[in-house]
Amino acid sequence: MSVRTLARTDVSVVGRWWWTVDKWLMASVVGLILIGIYLTFAADPPAAGRIGADTYHFVKRQLTFLPIACLAMFAASLLSPRGVRRFAAIGFIVTIVLMLATLVFGAEVKGARRWLTLGPMSLQPSEFVKPFLAVTAAWMFAEQKMKEGFHGNLAAMALLFTTVGVLLSQPDVGMTLVCCAVWAAQFFIAGLPLFWVVLIAVAGMGCIVGAYFVFPHVASRVDRFLDPTTGDSYQVTQAMRAFQQGGLFGRGPGEGRVKEALPDAHTDFIFAVAGEEFGILLCLVIVGLFAFLVFRALTKAMKEENLFVQLAVGGLTVQFGLQAMINMASSLRMMPTKGMTLPFISYGGSSLVALGVGMGMLLALTRRRRDAEGLSS
Amino acid sequence: MIRVGRAPKRALFLYPGEEVRPSERPKVRLHGATKHAIDTGRMRLMVTAGLFCFAFTSISVRLVDLMLLKEPTSAPGLRTAASAPHNKLARADIVDRNGVILATNLPTVNLYADSAKIGDAKAAADKLISVLPDVKDDDLLRRLTSGQRFIYLRRHMTPGEQMSVNRLGIPGLYFEDSERRVYPQGNLFAHALGTTDTDNRGSAGVEKTFDQALSEKREPLQLSLDLRVQHAVHETLAAGIARFRAEAGSAVVIDVHTGELVAMVSLPDFDPKAVGDSPADSRFNRTTLGLYEMGSTFKLFTAAMALDHGTSKVTSMYDASQPIKIGRFTIKDFHGLNRPESVPEILIHSSNLGAARMAMDAGTETQKKYLRAFGLLSPLSLELPEVGTPQFPTNWRDINTITIAYGHGISVTPVHVVAGISSLVNGGKMIPSTVIKRDPNNIPAGTRVISEHTSDAMRAMMRMIVLEGSGKQADVAGYEVGGKTGSAEKVGRHGGYSEHSLRTSFVAAFPIDAPRYVVLVVLDEPKGSKETYGFATAGWNSAPTVGTIIAKIAPLLGVFPMGHHDTFEPLPTLIAALPNDGKNEYAKKAVASVPAMMMDELARPTISMAPMPTGSRPDTIAALIKADVADLPDVVVEEDGAAQ
């Protein structure tokens, strides 16, 4: 259809987009979104029942956010690399301001202030800081190499410290870890000397150990992971049973039970719902899609001739891949549980739209173009 | 990576900032540096990709291991899931101070219908009525066809009813796990425990105060009340009400050192199972919510105030022969001696004039200050929703000072009285009262309201009231009761006091030499009878009721009876301090009850009795006496034996 309407010679914005965007990346994102919709119908109604809402309460909300996320993704992917850079820089500032606003106006949920209420909707600005920080930090790292006398690394460090400072005052340790990890990965890709790589790795470990001692809920989660008998590991135990029940083909659509027993079945543990109802086949398809997307994007970054684009694509990809990895690994009890959504699959409006924005920027940066098109001054 | 060869093309464009550098050298350097950076980036991206490869492979291996290779350890989490909501229901038990269950839960089921899933509503209604005949016919059919998705048909079904409904096999009918609050002691703790509504939420009493804790926590709530004492008090009060043909009554027992209420009975009471059918009067907690003019009982507070403030001494004499005229009021005595009376005589003969003059000497501000310290001007801090706020004149004039001195013109609850009297007899400390058991190692220190000297004098005088005054019928052999009567005229329907309907009360502390408990009984409109020679005043009904209560509960509470003699030490010294002009016949009798040895010692000139009660401590003097007679072994042995 679209091929017919968009001729090779079409030079309109959309036409050029269609012929330059990476179809493989886009196809895997669409694949994930479709699986996400499918699992939303499986996992969200019991969650809605638990809070006493209408059966399709969460499904409706998720399907409301999905078009917004897709639109954001499409709009962002129309941008030129320079446009992405500007968009991310402005976005970063706006997001930091909104996060500061949550500290003042945000409602406290389970001991943290992360949400801003805007009329009927609520917004979690910290979800948006991840892609914006990745792109802005990439810009700074690239400038360090390309502009003599510009202290890009220091600027990138300042960006990170600003973000981490605000995140920890919410507090949101998980998001902080992801931001630090993505930032460190970018610094690594930007050619950090190996001595510093080792040093930062050690410092990172130090921070994780520090978080264990400073934040009691972090300590409790790690303890429960290391020794499940020390506390309530109900959710993980249920998830393990769900995977075992799933087997090769699963119990069948709608036959899953774990979604009724797990409070977070529609968010943190949706992978377990997929495993129980559709078996290992769907699980491997999901892992495969994420892996394909990550490798495809990293390969594009490797071929890239522009340092900023290379670092930005690297950063966005690491952020996306890390989030998927952490979610799947924690629901498989390979690491302590960490409230993190499975990209494009878990329920969560802010997360979905933020992922749309991030993926949009990734698609924009990986579009085929003449070298440095849109970046020359 | 493959197209590294394309690198030279980069010469075709300018990097940001390049154009401002005319020099060729930095450009070349930058070009080289950028290329180097990009090449490094490629290598590092490959390392990153490698790490991701490892991570995704691990996840896949874990998936295969977990889902295909591992045997399921047990049945799916259904068992855990099913037991979870059941646990969520259970409301915590309430137990008495010894751990006996006062309130617990019975698991039941509720029957509800989803009218959208019922096919033939008429047939379903007919079938249902065949097993549950008391469900209303027309109403049932209307509800079953209403289209509503959740209709309660019957709450708290018996297992038998559940089985018979189940056997009907009607689709669209469901059972919901539920629980019902049960009170195994029936009426006994009705007012203290309170009630729960159909959803098992507390709606009165401690059930309401501790609703959140009871529904969230598992450990039982332990009250300070004692089942055995509560039963004895309930039984005795009910018998007293019947015997003296009273309308209603209340009784309270408090531990004077911990502030814990050990028994709390308000009659008439109600059956918690049928609280909805009981009249409002039965649900009314007279002990904590009922506000009463306590009458002469208040004279104890007046005497304590006057002695502690120093405006009166035990030996101070007050003229009780001349009525007090103030404005349009004239205060007269019913049973005065028509001569000047000392403070103990004022209490023994319950002289309104004497009490009024004591209060006038102390002044209005002092009276307010002391009544506030005794807790009589503020609501109870008790853990019950049903607490009354004392009523007293906002504009406290001289006439109010006078009437309040003998307990009129101020209304407080029975618990106010026992808490206040506790502070008079426990050495002078006001300890907040409670219905929750206190940790014996963590009793509130309390606030000092009167001196220990005053407390000793109050105990001595309360004992004398029982020995010689209106409280004789409250005495229990071996338990040394001290107390005070009160007979207040009730306010009639048309306002004004009614001479023929009285509210009588008796407050007692025992054992008076070292009080452990204070007991209060209030009877509403007791009638005179042949047995009481037609009298309806407190000494004839409330006092003997308190006596019976103490006789029953003292052994339960571990209070040991004394020997044959009254060994309360401050007493003889106090009596000796009174004027003995030959008319003081009660003093002769009281003295006769003291061991002769002690009287001999009292007569010794070495021990000064003159400036007695407020100045020196009576029991210190008694201790001196004891030390003095220590060289008489036979007597000392006998006395020790009695004191044990």
XYZ file of N, CA and C in Angstrom, chain B residues 383-561:
537
model
N -9.818 5.075 75.997
C -9.758 4.608 74.618
C -11.133 4.125 74.158
N -12.140 4.938 74.329
C -13.490 4.585 73.901
C -14.060 5.796 73.174
N -14.881 5.546 72.154
C -15.505 6.704 71.504
C -16.554 7.342 72.413
N -17.094 6.569 73.374
C -18.176 7.066 74.217
C -17.607 7.680 75.492
N -17.108 8.897 75.412
C -16.645 9.563 76.633
C -17.393 10.886 76.787
N -17.850 11.119 78.020
C -18.633 12.321 78.293
C -17.735 13.481 78.708
N -18.133 14.691 78.330
C -17.421 15.898 78.751
C -18.120 16.462 79.982
N -17.389 16.620 81.105
C -18.026 17.115 82.332
C -18.776 18.424 82.107
N -19.881 18.578 82.835
C -20.649 19.815 82.743
C -20.500 20.586 84.041
N -20.100 21.844 83.930
C -19.947 22.681 85.116
C -20.196 24.113 84.666
N -20.484 25.008 85.627
C -20.840 26.373 85.222
C -19.665 27.085 84.567
N -19.922 27.731 83.438
C -18.852 28.498 82.805
C -18.578 29.749 83.647
N -19.632 30.284 84.207
C -19.484 31.446 85.082
C -19.558 30.940 86.520
N -18.409 30.674 87.113
C -18.305 29.944 88.375
C -18.419 30.946 89.516
N -19.619 31.127 90.039
C -19.828 32.133 91.070
C -19.733 31.509 92.463
N -19.883 32.322 93.503
C -19.766 31.830 94.882
C -20.760 30.714 95.168
N -21.996 30.886 94.660
C -23.013 29.877 94.924
C -22.598 28.534 94.293
N -21.887 28.601 93.119
C -21.424 27.376 92.480
C -20.321 26.733 93.313
N -19.417 27.567 93.842
C -18.348 27.035 94.692
C -18.969 26.260 95.858
N -20.033 26.809 96.421
C -20.673 26.172 97.568
C -21.344 24.860 97.181
N -22.138 24.870 96.127
C -22.863 23.638 95.783
C -21.913 22.566 95.256
N -20.879 22.989 94.503
C -19.935 22.009 93.959
C -19.171 21.356 95.098
N -18.986 22.065 96.215
C -18.294 21.502 97.371
C -18.992 20.233 97.844
N -20.313 20.154 97.711
C -20.989 18.913 98.086
C -21.618 18.206 96.877
N -21.041 18.451 95.710
C -21.331 17.600 94.559
C -22.572 17.934 93.778
N -23.056 19.170 93.891
C -24.182 19.572 93.060
C -23.737 20.714 92.147
N -24.308 20.773 90.954
C -23.941 21.830 90.017
C -22.717 21.460 89.205
N -22.285 20.207 89.278
C -21.220 19.705 88.415
C -21.550 18.251 88.091
N -21.439 17.881 86.818
C -21.758 16.513 86.399
C -20.520 15.877 85.789
N -20.187 14.703 86.301
C -19.045 13.963 85.743
C -19.461 12.516 85.552
N -18.615 11.733 84.893
C -18.937 10.325 84.670
C -18.416 9.502 85.852
N -18.967 8.308 86.057
C -18.457 7.438 87.126
C -16.951 7.181 87.022
N -16.427 7.048 85.782
C -14.993 6.785 85.651
C -14.182 7.989 86.122
N -14.712 9.212 85.910
C -14.050 10.392 86.458
C -13.877 10.254 87.967
N -14.938 9.766 88.622
C -14.919 9.679 90.085
C -13.866 8.674 90.538
N -13.856 7.474 89.942
C -12.891 6.475 90.431
C -11.463 6.905 90.140
N -11.246 7.581 88.981
C -9.891 8.033 88.668
C -9.470 9.105 89.665
N -10.383 10.032 89.993
C -10.064 11.102 90.939
C -9.826 10.561 92.337
N -10.700 9.650 92.798
C -10.549 9.085 94.136
C -9.245 8.282 94.225
N -8.872 7.600 93.118
C -7.596 6.869 93.100
C -6.458 7.800 93.483
N -6.487 9.020 92.920
C -5.378 9.935 93.188
C -5.393 10.400 94.653
N -6.568 10.346 95.316
C -6.617 10.740 96.725
C -6.022 9.665 97.630
N -6.141 8.392 97.211
C -5.747 7.313 98.122
C -4.421 6.641 97.748
N -3.901 6.893 96.537
C -2.691 6.168 96.127
C -1.415 6.918 96.484
N -1.491 7.905 97.316
C -0.304 8.666 97.664
C -0.291 10.022 96.998
N -1.338 10.299 96.203
C -1.487 11.652 95.668
C -1.164 11.823 94.211
N -1.123 10.705 93.457
C -0.756 10.839 92.035
C -1.939 10.552 91.130
N -2.135 11.436 90.146
C -3.208 11.257 89.165
C -2.637 10.471 87.999
N -3.161 9.264 87.793
C -2.685 8.420 86.686
C -3.824 8.289 85.681
N -3.583 8.585 84.408
C -4.681 8.515 83.425
C -5.299 7.120 83.393
N -6.614 7.052 83.364
C -7.276 5.750 83.361
C -7.267 5.158 81.959
N -7.378 3.826 81.887
C -7.299 3.144 80.591
C -8.146 1.880 80.617
N -8.561 1.418 79.429
C -9.212 0.108 79.336
C -8.266 -0.904 78.706
N -7.044 -0.477 78.387
C -6.056 -1.357 77.759
C -5.030 -1.774 78.806
N -4.670 -3.045 78.807
C -3.728 -3.544 79.805
C -2.393 -2.821 79.671
N -1.859 -2.397 80.843
C -0.572 -1.707 80.814
C 0.532 -2.676 81.186
N 1.710 -2.451 80.594
C 2.887 -3.230 80.944
C 3.291 -2.852 82.374
N 3.369 -3.852 83.287
C 3.672 -3.527 84.691
C 4.994 -2.762 84.836
N 5.896 -2.930 83.864
C 7.177 -2.223 83.954
C 7.114 -0.840 83.315
N 5.964 -0.511 82.789
C 5.885 0.745 82.049
C 4.591 1.483 82.398
N 4.393 1.711 83.682
C 3.198 2.417 84.146
C 3.492 3.918 84.118
N 2.586 4.723 83.600
C 2.831 6.169 83.598
C 3.073 6.674 85.018
N 4.045 7.573 85.159
C 4.416 8.051 86.491
C 3.273 8.840 87.115
N 2.450 9.461 86.292
C 1.342 10.238 86.835
C 1.812 11.599 87.313
N 0.850 12.461 87.622
C 1.215 13.794 88.094
C 0.758 13.933 89.535
N 1.588 14.562 90.343
C 1.228 14.725 91.755
C 0.127 15.781 91.860
N -0.961 15.424 92.567
C -2.056 16.379 92.731
C -2.232 16.783 94.187
N -1.932 15.862 95.097
C -1.939 16.237 96.520
C -0.721 15.585 97.164
N -0.361 16.051 98.361
C 0.818 15.504 99.026
C 0.497 14.135 99.624
N 1.540 13.382 99.947
C 1.327 12.080 100.567
C 0.644 12.233 101.927
N 0.973 13.320 102.630
C 0.331 13.570 103.922
C -1.179 13.671 103.745
N -1.580 14.465 102.781
C -3.008 14.636 102.537
C -3.650 13.309 102.175
N -2.937 12.536 101.351
C -3.466 11.244 100.938
C -3.678 10.342 102.150
N -2.701 10.341 103.063
C -2.840 9.521 104.280
C -4.065 9.953 105.089
N -4.224 11.272 105.254
C -5.356 11.782 106.026
C -6.674 11.395 105.363
N -6.710 11.456 104.022
C -7.937 11.106 103.299
C -8.284 9.641 103.525
N -7.251 8.781 103.492
C -7.510 7.354 103.708
C -8.061 7.126 105.119
N -7.457 7.791 106.080
C -7.915 7.626 107.467
C -9.362 8.061 107.596
N -9.685 9.191 106.990
C -11.057 9.699 107.123
C -12.047 8.828 106.368
N -11.633 8.285 105.211
C -12.537 7.388 104.474
C -12.818 6.131 105.297
N -11.777 5.678 106.010
C -11.980 4.507 106.869
C -12.967 4.829 107.986
N -12.835 6.032 108.545
C -13.722 6.407 109.641
C -15.160 6.524 109.173
N -15.358 6.958 107.940
C -16.725 7.052 107.413
C -17.362 5.673 107.416
N -16.565 4.657 107.048
C -17.101 3.299 107.007
C -17.296 2.754 108.416
N -16.368 3.097 109.314
C -16.502 2.584 110.677
C -17.638 3.268 111.418
N -17.777 4.567 111.215
C -18.670 5.337 112.078
C -19.760 6.091 111.332
N -19.588 6.280 110.050
C -20.521 7.142 109.342
C -21.513 6.368 108.498
N -21.833 6.938 107.362
C -22.910 6.404 106.527
C -22.492 5.154 105.754
N -21.209 4.791 105.824
C -20.746 3.686 104.975
C -20.604 2.363 105.674
N -21.229 2.230 106.859
C -21.033 1.002 107.659
C -21.325 -0.267 106.874
N -22.375 -0.206 106.040
C -22.796 -1.435 105.353
C -21.838 -1.855 104.241
N -20.826 -1.003 103.969
C -19.873 -1.372 102.923
C -18.696 -2.133 103.497
N -18.597 -2.190 104.814
C -17.400 -2.813 105.383
C -17.416 -4.319 105.154
N -16.236 -4.859 104.926
C -16.079 -6.286 104.724
C -15.015 -6.735 105.709
N -15.371 -7.695 106.538
C -14.424 -8.143 107.545
C -13.117 -8.556 106.898
N -12.037 -7.994 107.397
C -10.714 -8.375 106.904
C -10.222 -7.578 105.731
N -11.081 -6.783 105.099
C -10.633 -6.071 103.900
C -10.573 -4.566 104.075
N -10.819 -4.062 105.276
C -10.582 -2.658 105.589
C -11.035 -1.710 104.489
N -12.331 -1.579 104.386
C -12.874 -0.712 103.342
C -12.955 0.719 103.865
N -12.593 1.671 103.007
C -12.822 3.074 103.321
C -13.607 3.675 102.185
N -14.557 4.577 102.475
C -15.333 5.092 101.354
C -16.225 6.248 101.738
N -17.089 6.609 100.804
C -17.990 7.748 101.037
C -19.274 7.537 100.257
N -20.365 7.871 100.913
C -21.676 7.772 100.257
C -21.991 9.065 99.511
N -22.935 8.956 98.614
C -23.452 10.143 97.949
C -24.887 9.879 97.551
N -25.791 10.787 97.940
C -27.189 10.638 97.510
C -27.613 11.962 96.912
N -27.718 11.989 95.607
C -28.072 13.239 94.937
C -29.516 13.163 94.491
N -30.223 14.254 94.689
C -31.595 14.296 94.178
C -31.521 14.446 92.670
N -32.297 13.613 91.977
C -32.276 13.690 90.515
C -33.009 14.943 90.053
N -32.575 15.453 88.925
C -33.276 16.588 88.334
C -34.561 16.039 87.722
N -35.699 16.591 88.162
C -36.982 16.075 87.701
C -37.275 16.438 86.253
N -38.395 15.912 85.735
C -38.756 16.135 84.337
C -38.980 17.611 84.050
N -39.444 18.341 85.077
C -39.781 19.737 84.839
C -38.715 20.657 85.388
N -37.496 20.149 85.537
C -36.431 20.951 86.099
C -36.558 20.966 87.608
N -35.507 21.391 88.289
C -35.542 21.424 89.739
C -35.279 20.040 90.303
N -34.837 19.984 91.578
C -34.505 18.699 92.167
C -35.741 18.034 92.711
N -35.797 16.727 92.604
C -36.937 15.975 93.098
C -36.515 15.233 94.359
N -37.224 15.466 95.455
C -36.797 14.892 96.731
C -36.969 13.391 96.780
N -37.842 12.867 95.939
C -38.184 11.459 96.095
C -37.447 10.539 95.145
N -36.803 11.098 94.145
C -36.007 10.199 93.292
C -34.542 10.574 93.457
N -33.809 9.611 93.967
C -32.402 9.839 94.275
C -31.503 9.059 93.329
N -30.293 9.583 93.153
C -29.252 8.763 92.521
C -28.216 8.562 93.617
N -28.074 7.324 94.065
C -27.171 7.073 95.190
C -25.872 6.457 94.690
N -24.814 6.766 95.407
C -23.527 6.206 94.988
C -22.689 5.898 96.214
N -21.764 4.991 96.044
C -20.788 4.736 97.086
C -19.455 4.474 96.414
N -18.437 5.208 96.864
C -17.104 4.985 96.315
C -16.240 4.482 97.458
N -15.477 3.424 97.180
C -14.693 2.799 98.244
C -13.303 2.454 97.748
N -12.347 2.501 98.698
C -10.999 2.044 98.396
C -10.676 0.924 99.355
N -9.955 -0.087 98.882
C -9.580 -1.184 99.774
C -8.271 -1.785 99.331
N -7.509 -2.419 100.210
C -7.558 -2.262 101.668
C -7.019 -0.884 102.022
N -7.633 -0.239 102.973
C -7.394 1.191 103.140
C -5.991 1.499 103.660
N -5.297 0.524 104.281
C -3.944 0.840 104.754
C -2.966 0.927 103.591
N -3.245 0.244 102.501
C -2.419 0.380 101.303
C -3.322 0.097 100.109
N -4.163 1.058 99.729
C -5.229 0.767 98.762
C -4.707 0.230 97.438
N -5.410 -0.769 96.910
C -5.068 -1.307 95.589
C -6.173 -1.046 94.571
N -7.402 -1.022 95.050
C -8.502 -0.821 94.104
C -9.512 0.178 94.655
N -10.129 0.904 93.729
C -11.243 1.764 94.089
C -12.476 1.212 93.376
N -13.587 1.123 94.116
C -14.832 0.582 93.565
C -15.905 1.666 93.676
N -16.690 1.811 92.617
C -17.796 2.758 92.667
C -19.065 2.070 92.192
N -20.146 2.287 92.950
C -21.453 1.815 92.495
C -22.390 3.013 92.464
N -23.127 3.148 91.373
C -24.139 4.196 91.273
C -25.475 3.510 90.999
N -26.480 3.805 91.805
C -27.817 3.242 91.584
C -28.773 4.386 91.250
N -29.552 4.148 90.226
C -30.471 5.170 89.761
C -31.868 4.891 90.317
N -32.343 5.809 91.152
C -33.681 5.702 91.764
C -33.933 4.391 92.480
N -33.080 4.048 93.463
C -33.433 2.889 94.309
C -34.602 3.266 95.209
N -35.397 2.271 95.577
C -36.563 2.543 96.420
C -36.312 2.014 97.835
N -36.960 2.680 98.800
C -36.887 2.174 100.161
C -37.767 0.943 100.305
N -37.453 0.126 101.295
C -38.275 -1.064 101.533
C -38.275 -1.361 103.024
N -39.011 -2.391 103.419
C -39.061 -2.788 104.818
C -37.654 -3.090 105.312
N -36.930 -3.783 104.418
C -35.571 -4.194 104.732
C -34.691 -2.995 105.077
N -34.914 -1.868 104.359
C -34.083 -0.686 104.591
C -34.814 0.327 105.461
N -35.850 -0.109 106.128
C -36.669 0.771 106.974
C -37.150 1.978 106.180
N -37.384 1.771 104.906
C -37.927 2.841 104.077
C -36.895 3.820 103.551
N -35.648 3.651 103.977
C -34.629 4.578 103.486
C -34.216 4.225 102.058
N -33.920 5.275 101.260
C -33.432 5.044 99.892
C -32.091 5.718 99.679
N -31.445 6.137 100.768
C -30.169 6.834 100.611
C -29.036 5.825 100.440
N -27.873 6.352 100.013
C -26.761 5.524 99.555
C -26.308 4.503 100.582
N -26.294 4.914 101.862
C -25.809 4.011 102.892
C -26.615 2.725 102.971
N -27.857 2.756 102.462
C -28.738 1.592 102.553
C -28.763 0.734 101.298
N -28.238 1.256 100.184
C -28.270 0.424 98.965
C -26.912 0.358 98.241
N -26.360 1.523 97.902
C -25.090 1.485 97.188
C -23.981 0.934 98.073
N -23.968 1.342 99.338
C -22.890 0.894 100.229
C -22.871 -0.630 100.384
N -24.013 -1.273 100.713
C -23.932 -2.739 100.815
C -23.599 -3.409 99.481
N -23.998 -2.791 98.364
C -23.650 -3.378 97.060
C -22.136 -3.357 96.878
N -21.514 -2.224 97.225
C -20.056 -2.150 97.127
C -19.423 -3.182 98.053
N -19.981 -3.317 99.269
C -19.446 -4.302 100.208
C -19.470 -5.697 99.613
N -20.599 -6.077 99.005
C -20.702 -7.403 98.407
C -19.684 -7.566 97.270
N -19.551 -6.511 96.470
C -18.597 -6.580 95.361
C -17.191 -6.819 95.899
N -16.807 -6.057 96.928
C -15.443 -6.206 97.449
C -15.252 -7.605 98.025
N -16.275 -8.101 98.739
C -16.153 -9.444 99.324
C -15.931 -10.479 98.228
N -16.520 -10.255 97.054
C -16.376 -11.236 95.962
C -15.065 -11.063 95.211
N -14.668 -9.798 94.953
C -13.531 -9.610 94.042
C -12.182 -9.573 94.756
N -12.161 -9.224 96.035
C -10.855 -9.120 96.706
C -10.071 -10.431 96.630
N -10.696 -11.590 96.901
C -9.921 -12.833 96.756
C -9.466 -13.066 95.307
N -10.311 -12.704 94.335
C -9.944 -12.892 92.932
C -8.731 -12.047 92.571
N -8.642 -10.857 93.178
C -7.583 -9.929 92.830
C -6.342 -10.131 93.687
N -6.341 -11.159 94.524
C -5.157 -11.459 95.312
C -4.938 -10.507 96.459
N -6.018 -9.942 97.007
C -5.876 -9.081 98.185
C -6.146 -9.957 99.409
N -5.129 -10.070 100.288
C -5.284 -10.968 101.427
C -6.044 -10.285 102.550
N -6.929 -11.022 103.238
C -7.655 -10.429 104.357
C -6.730 -10.211 105.555
